[in-house]
Amino acid sequence: GAVVSQHPSRVICKSGTSVKIECRSLDFQATTMFWYRQFPKQSLMLMATSNEGSKATYEQGVEKDKFLINHASLTLSTLTVTSAHPEDSSFYICSASRSALGYTFGSGTRLTVV
Amino acid sequence: GDSVTQMEGPVTLSEEAFLTINCTYTATGYPSLFWYVQYPGEGLQLLLKATKADDKGSNKGFEATYRKETTSFHLEKGSVQVSDSAVYFCAPLVRAARQLTFGSGTQLTVLP
């Protein structure tokens, strides 16, 4: 079946530094990947849609200069949280789409900014 | 725009109890409907899905029927287990948009 690998699972960084999160589709080519943010005990908030070879589409209210998304290949998308601050601490989840009905989620990344 | 109204939690049940988590949606066109489950500290896993009216999705004893007339996709299980403790998300997918819209999630805790 479709597998999406997300790394790291947990990361702690200092305020002002940048953190990169990777999302890989291991056994299929993902033309589209999605990045979500989840606050404690809340639902998933779509941050951006990443299409291979083109710029990501950000949802309203998401700072594109803060959350850099790169989808350089059909199997890899990265989210870089730049100049991280404590309020960026959250659970980030990626999802890869193989077809209109096939969405597979990564295991998530717990980011803590201290 | 598309939206989902999901039964608020938390829901606490005893083992072997009957479970219903309500979900209603508004969407343009005829969406596909999904239920996802999230175990503590993990990403989401697809639990079941239905792609057209009157379809019934089922998996691991869970069922949900696509009710077009009531725009609902309620999740049910006849006898829950402790291992079912997790957060459950209802999510319609409008094909044209290719984006899932998630409900607020329902925390289920099953006590032994």
Coordinates of C-alpha atoms in Angstrom, one line a residue:
Chain A
G1 CA 0.0 0.0 0.0
A2 CA 0.9 3.7 -0.2
V3 CA 3.4 4.7 2.5
V4 CA 4.4 8.3 3.4
S5 CA 7.4 8.8 5.6
Q6 CA 7.7 12.0 7.6
H7 CA 10.9 13.1 9.4
P8 CA 11.8 14.0 12.0
S9 CA 9.0 12.8 14.3
R10 CA 10.1 15.2 17.0
V11 CA 12.4 18.2 16.9
I12 CA 13.3 20.8 19.5
C13 CA 15.0 24.0 18.2
K14 CA 16.0 27.3 19.6
S15 CA 14.0 30.4 18.9
G16 CA 15.3 32.1 15.7
T17 CA 16.6 29.0 14.0
S18 CA 15.1 27.2 11.1
V19 CA 13.8 23.7 11.0
K20 CA 13.2 21.5 7.9
I21 CA 10.6 18.7 7.9
E22 CA 10.6 16.1 5.1
C23 CA 7.7 14.2 3.6
R24 CA 8.5 11.3 1.3
S25 CA 6.2 9.0 -0.6
L26 CA 8.0 5.7 -0.5
D27 CA 6.2 3.5 -3.0
F28 CA 4.3 5.9 -5.3
Q29 CA 4.7 9.2 -7.0
A30 CA 2.8 12.0 -5.4
T31 CA 1.9 14.8 -7.7
T32 CA 0.4 16.7 -4.9
M33 CA 1.3 16.9 -1.2
F34 CA -0.5 18.8 1.6
W35 CA 0.9 20.3 4.8
Y36 CA -1.3 20.6 7.8
R37 CA -0.8 22.1 11.3
Q38 CA -2.6 20.7 14.3
F39 CA -2.9 22.4 17.6
P40 CA -3.5 20.4 20.8
K41 CA -7.0 18.8 20.8
Q42 CA -7.9 20.5 17.6
S43 CA -8.5 19.6 14.0
L44 CA -6.1 19.8 11.2
M45 CA -5.6 23.1 9.5
L46 CA -4.5 23.0 5.9
M47 CA -1.5 25.3 5.5
A48 CA -0.6 24.8 1.9
T49 CA -0.9 22.6 -1.2
S50 CA 2.4 21.6 -2.8
N51 CA 2.5 20.6 -6.5
E52 CA 5.6 19.0 -7.9
G53 CA 7.7 21.5 -9.9
S54 CA 5.6 24.5 -9.1
K55 CA 5.1 27.0 -6.3
A56 CA 3.0 25.9 -3.4
T57 CA -0.5 27.3 -2.8
Y58 CA -0.9 28.7 0.6
E59 CA -4.1 29.0 2.6
Q60 CA -5.2 32.4 3.7
G61 CA -3.4 33.6 6.8
V62 CA -0.4 31.3 6.3
E63 CA 2.9 33.2 5.9
K64 CA 4.7 31.9 2.9
D65 CA 7.9 33.5 3.9
K66 CA 7.7 31.8 7.3
F67 CA 6.7 28.4 6.1
L68 CA 8.8 27.5 3.0
I69 CA 7.6 24.6 1.0
N70 CA 9.6 22.9 -1.7
H71 CA 8.3 20.0 -3.9
A72 CA 11.3 19.3 -6.0
S73 CA 10.5 15.7 -7.0
L74 CA 7.5 13.4 -7.2
T75 CA 8.5 11.7 -4.0
L76 CA 9.7 14.5 -1.7
S77 CA 8.2 17.7 -0.3
T78 CA 9.8 19.7 2.5
L79 CA 8.5 22.3 4.9
T80 CA 11.0 24.7 6.4
V81 CA 9.9 26.7 9.4
T82 CA 12.1 29.8 9.2
S83 CA 13.1 31.9 12.2
A84 CA 11.1 29.7 14.4
H85 CA 9.4 31.2 17.5
P86 CA 7.6 29.5 20.4
E87 CA 4.2 30.2 18.8
D88 CA 5.3 28.0 15.9
S89 CA 5.4 25.0 18.2
S90 CA 2.8 22.6 16.9
F91 CA 2.2 19.2 15.3
Y92 CA 2.8 19.3 11.6
I93 CA 1.4 16.6 9.3
C94 CA 2.0 16.0 5.6
S95 CA -0.3 14.1 3.2
A96 CA 0.5 12.8 -0.2
S97 CA -2.0 12.3 -3.0
R98 CA -1.6 9.6 -5.6
S99 CA -5.0 10.0 -7.1
A100 CA -8.2 11.9 -6.5
L101 CA -9.2 9.4 -3.8
G102 CA -5.9 8.3 -2.4
Y103 CA -4.6 10.4 0.5
T104 CA -1.9 9.0 2.7
F105 CA -0.7 10.8 5.8
G106 CA 2.7 11.0 7.4
S107 CA 3.1 10.2 11.0
G108 CA 3.6 13.8 11.9
T109 CA 6.3 16.0 13.4
R110 CA 6.1 17.5 16.9
L111 CA 8.0 20.8 16.7
T112 CA 8.9 22.5 20.0
V113 CA 10.6 25.9 19.8
V114 CA 12.3 27.0 23.0
Chain B
G1 CA -17.5 26.8 1.2
D2 CA -17.3 23.2 2.3
S3 CA -17.7 22.5 6.0
V4 CA -18.1 19.6 8.4
T5 CA -20.0 19.5 11.6
Q6 CA -18.9 16.7 13.8
M7 CA -20.1 15.5 17.1
E8 CA -18.3 17.1 19.9
G9 CA -16.3 15.1 22.3
P10 CA -14.9 13.8 24.4
V11 CA -16.8 10.6 24.3
T12 CA -16.2 8.0 27.0
L13 CA -17.6 4.5 26.7
S14 CA -17.2 1.2 28.5
E15 CA -15.8 -1.7 26.5
E16 CA -18.4 -3.5 24.3
A17 CA -20.6 -0.4 24.2
F18 CA -22.2 0.8 21.0
L19 CA -20.6 3.8 19.4
T20 CA -22.1 6.6 17.2
I21 CA -20.2 9.7 16.1
N22 CA -22.3 12.0 14.1
C23 CA -21.0 13.8 11.1
T24 CA -22.9 16.1 8.7
Y25 CA -21.4 18.1 5.9
T26 CA -22.0 20.8 3.4
A27 CA -20.2 20.7 0.1
T28 CA -20.6 21.6 -3.5
G29 CA -21.4 18.7 -5.8
Y30 CA -21.2 15.1 -4.5
P31 CA -18.2 14.7 -2.3
S32 CA -16.5 11.5 -1.4
L33 CA -16.6 10.9 2.4
F34 CA -13.9 9.7 4.7
W35 CA -13.4 8.8 8.3
Y36 CA -9.8 9.0 9.6
V37 CA -8.5 7.9 13.0
Q38 CA -5.6 9.4 14.9
Y39 CA -3.9 7.5 17.7
P40 CA -1.9 9.5 20.3
G41 CA 1.2 11.2 18.8
E42 CA 0.6 9.8 15.3
G43 CA -0.6 10.9 12.0
L44 CA -3.9 10.1 10.5
Q45 CA -5.0 6.7 9.2
L46 CA -7.8 6.1 6.8
L47 CA -10.5 4.2 8.6
L48 CA -13.2 3.9 5.9
K49 CA -14.6 5.7 3.0
A50 CA -17.7 6.0 0.7
T51 CA -17.7 7.5 -2.7
K52 CA -21.4 7.8 -3.6
A53 CA -24.8 7.9 -2.1
D54 CA -26.0 4.9 -0.1
D55 CA -22.5 3.4 -0.2
K56 CA -21.5 1.9 3.1
G57 CA -17.8 2.0 4.2
S58 CA -16.6 -0.5 6.7
N59 CA -13.4 -1.5 8.4
K60 CA -12.4 -3.1 11.7
G61 CA -16.0 -3.3 12.8
F62 CA -16.7 0.4 12.1
E63 CA -19.3 1.4 9.5
A64 CA -20.6 4.6 8.0
T65 CA -23.3 5.0 5.3
Y66 CA -23.3 7.9 2.8
R67 CA -26.7 9.6 3.3
K68 CA -27.1 12.1 0.6
E69 CA -30.6 13.2 1.7
T70 CA -29.4 14.1 5.1
T71 CA -25.8 15.0 4.1
S72 CA -24.6 12.8 6.8
F73 CA -21.9 10.1 7.3
H74 CA -22.3 8.9 10.9
L75 CA -19.7 6.5 12.2
E76 CA -20.9 3.4 14.2
K77 CA -19.4 0.4 15.8
G78 CA -21.4 -2.2 17.6
S79 CA -18.9 -3.1 20.3
V80 CA -15.9 -0.9 21.0
Q81 CA -12.6 -2.0 22.4
V82 CA -10.1 -0.2 24.6
S83 CA -7.8 -0.2 21.5
D84 CA -10.3 2.0 19.7
S85 CA -9.4 4.9 21.9
A86 CA -8.3 7.6 19.5
V87 CA -9.5 10.8 17.8
Y88 CA -11.8 10.3 14.9
F89 CA -12.1 12.8 12.0
C90 CA -14.9 13.1 9.4
A91 CA -13.7 14.5 6.1
P92 CA -15.5 15.1 2.9
L93 CA -13.5 15.5 -0.3
V94 CA -14.7 17.6 -3.1
R95 CA -13.0 16.1 -6.2
A96 CA -12.6 19.3 -8.1
A97 CA -10.7 20.9 -5.2
R98 CA -8.8 17.7 -4.3
Q99 CA -8.7 18.8 -0.7
L100 CA -10.0 17.2 2.4
T101 CA -12.0 19.3 4.8
F102 CA -11.7 18.0 8.3
G103 CA -14.2 18.0 11.1
S104 CA -13.2 19.1 14.6
G105 CA -12.4 15.6 15.6
T106 CA -14.0 13.5 18.3
Q107 CA -11.9 12.1 21.1
L108 CA -13.0 8.6 22.0
T109 CA -11.9 6.9 25.2
V110 CA -12.9 3.3 25.9
L111 CA -12.6 2.1 29.5
P112 CA -12.0 -1.5 30.3

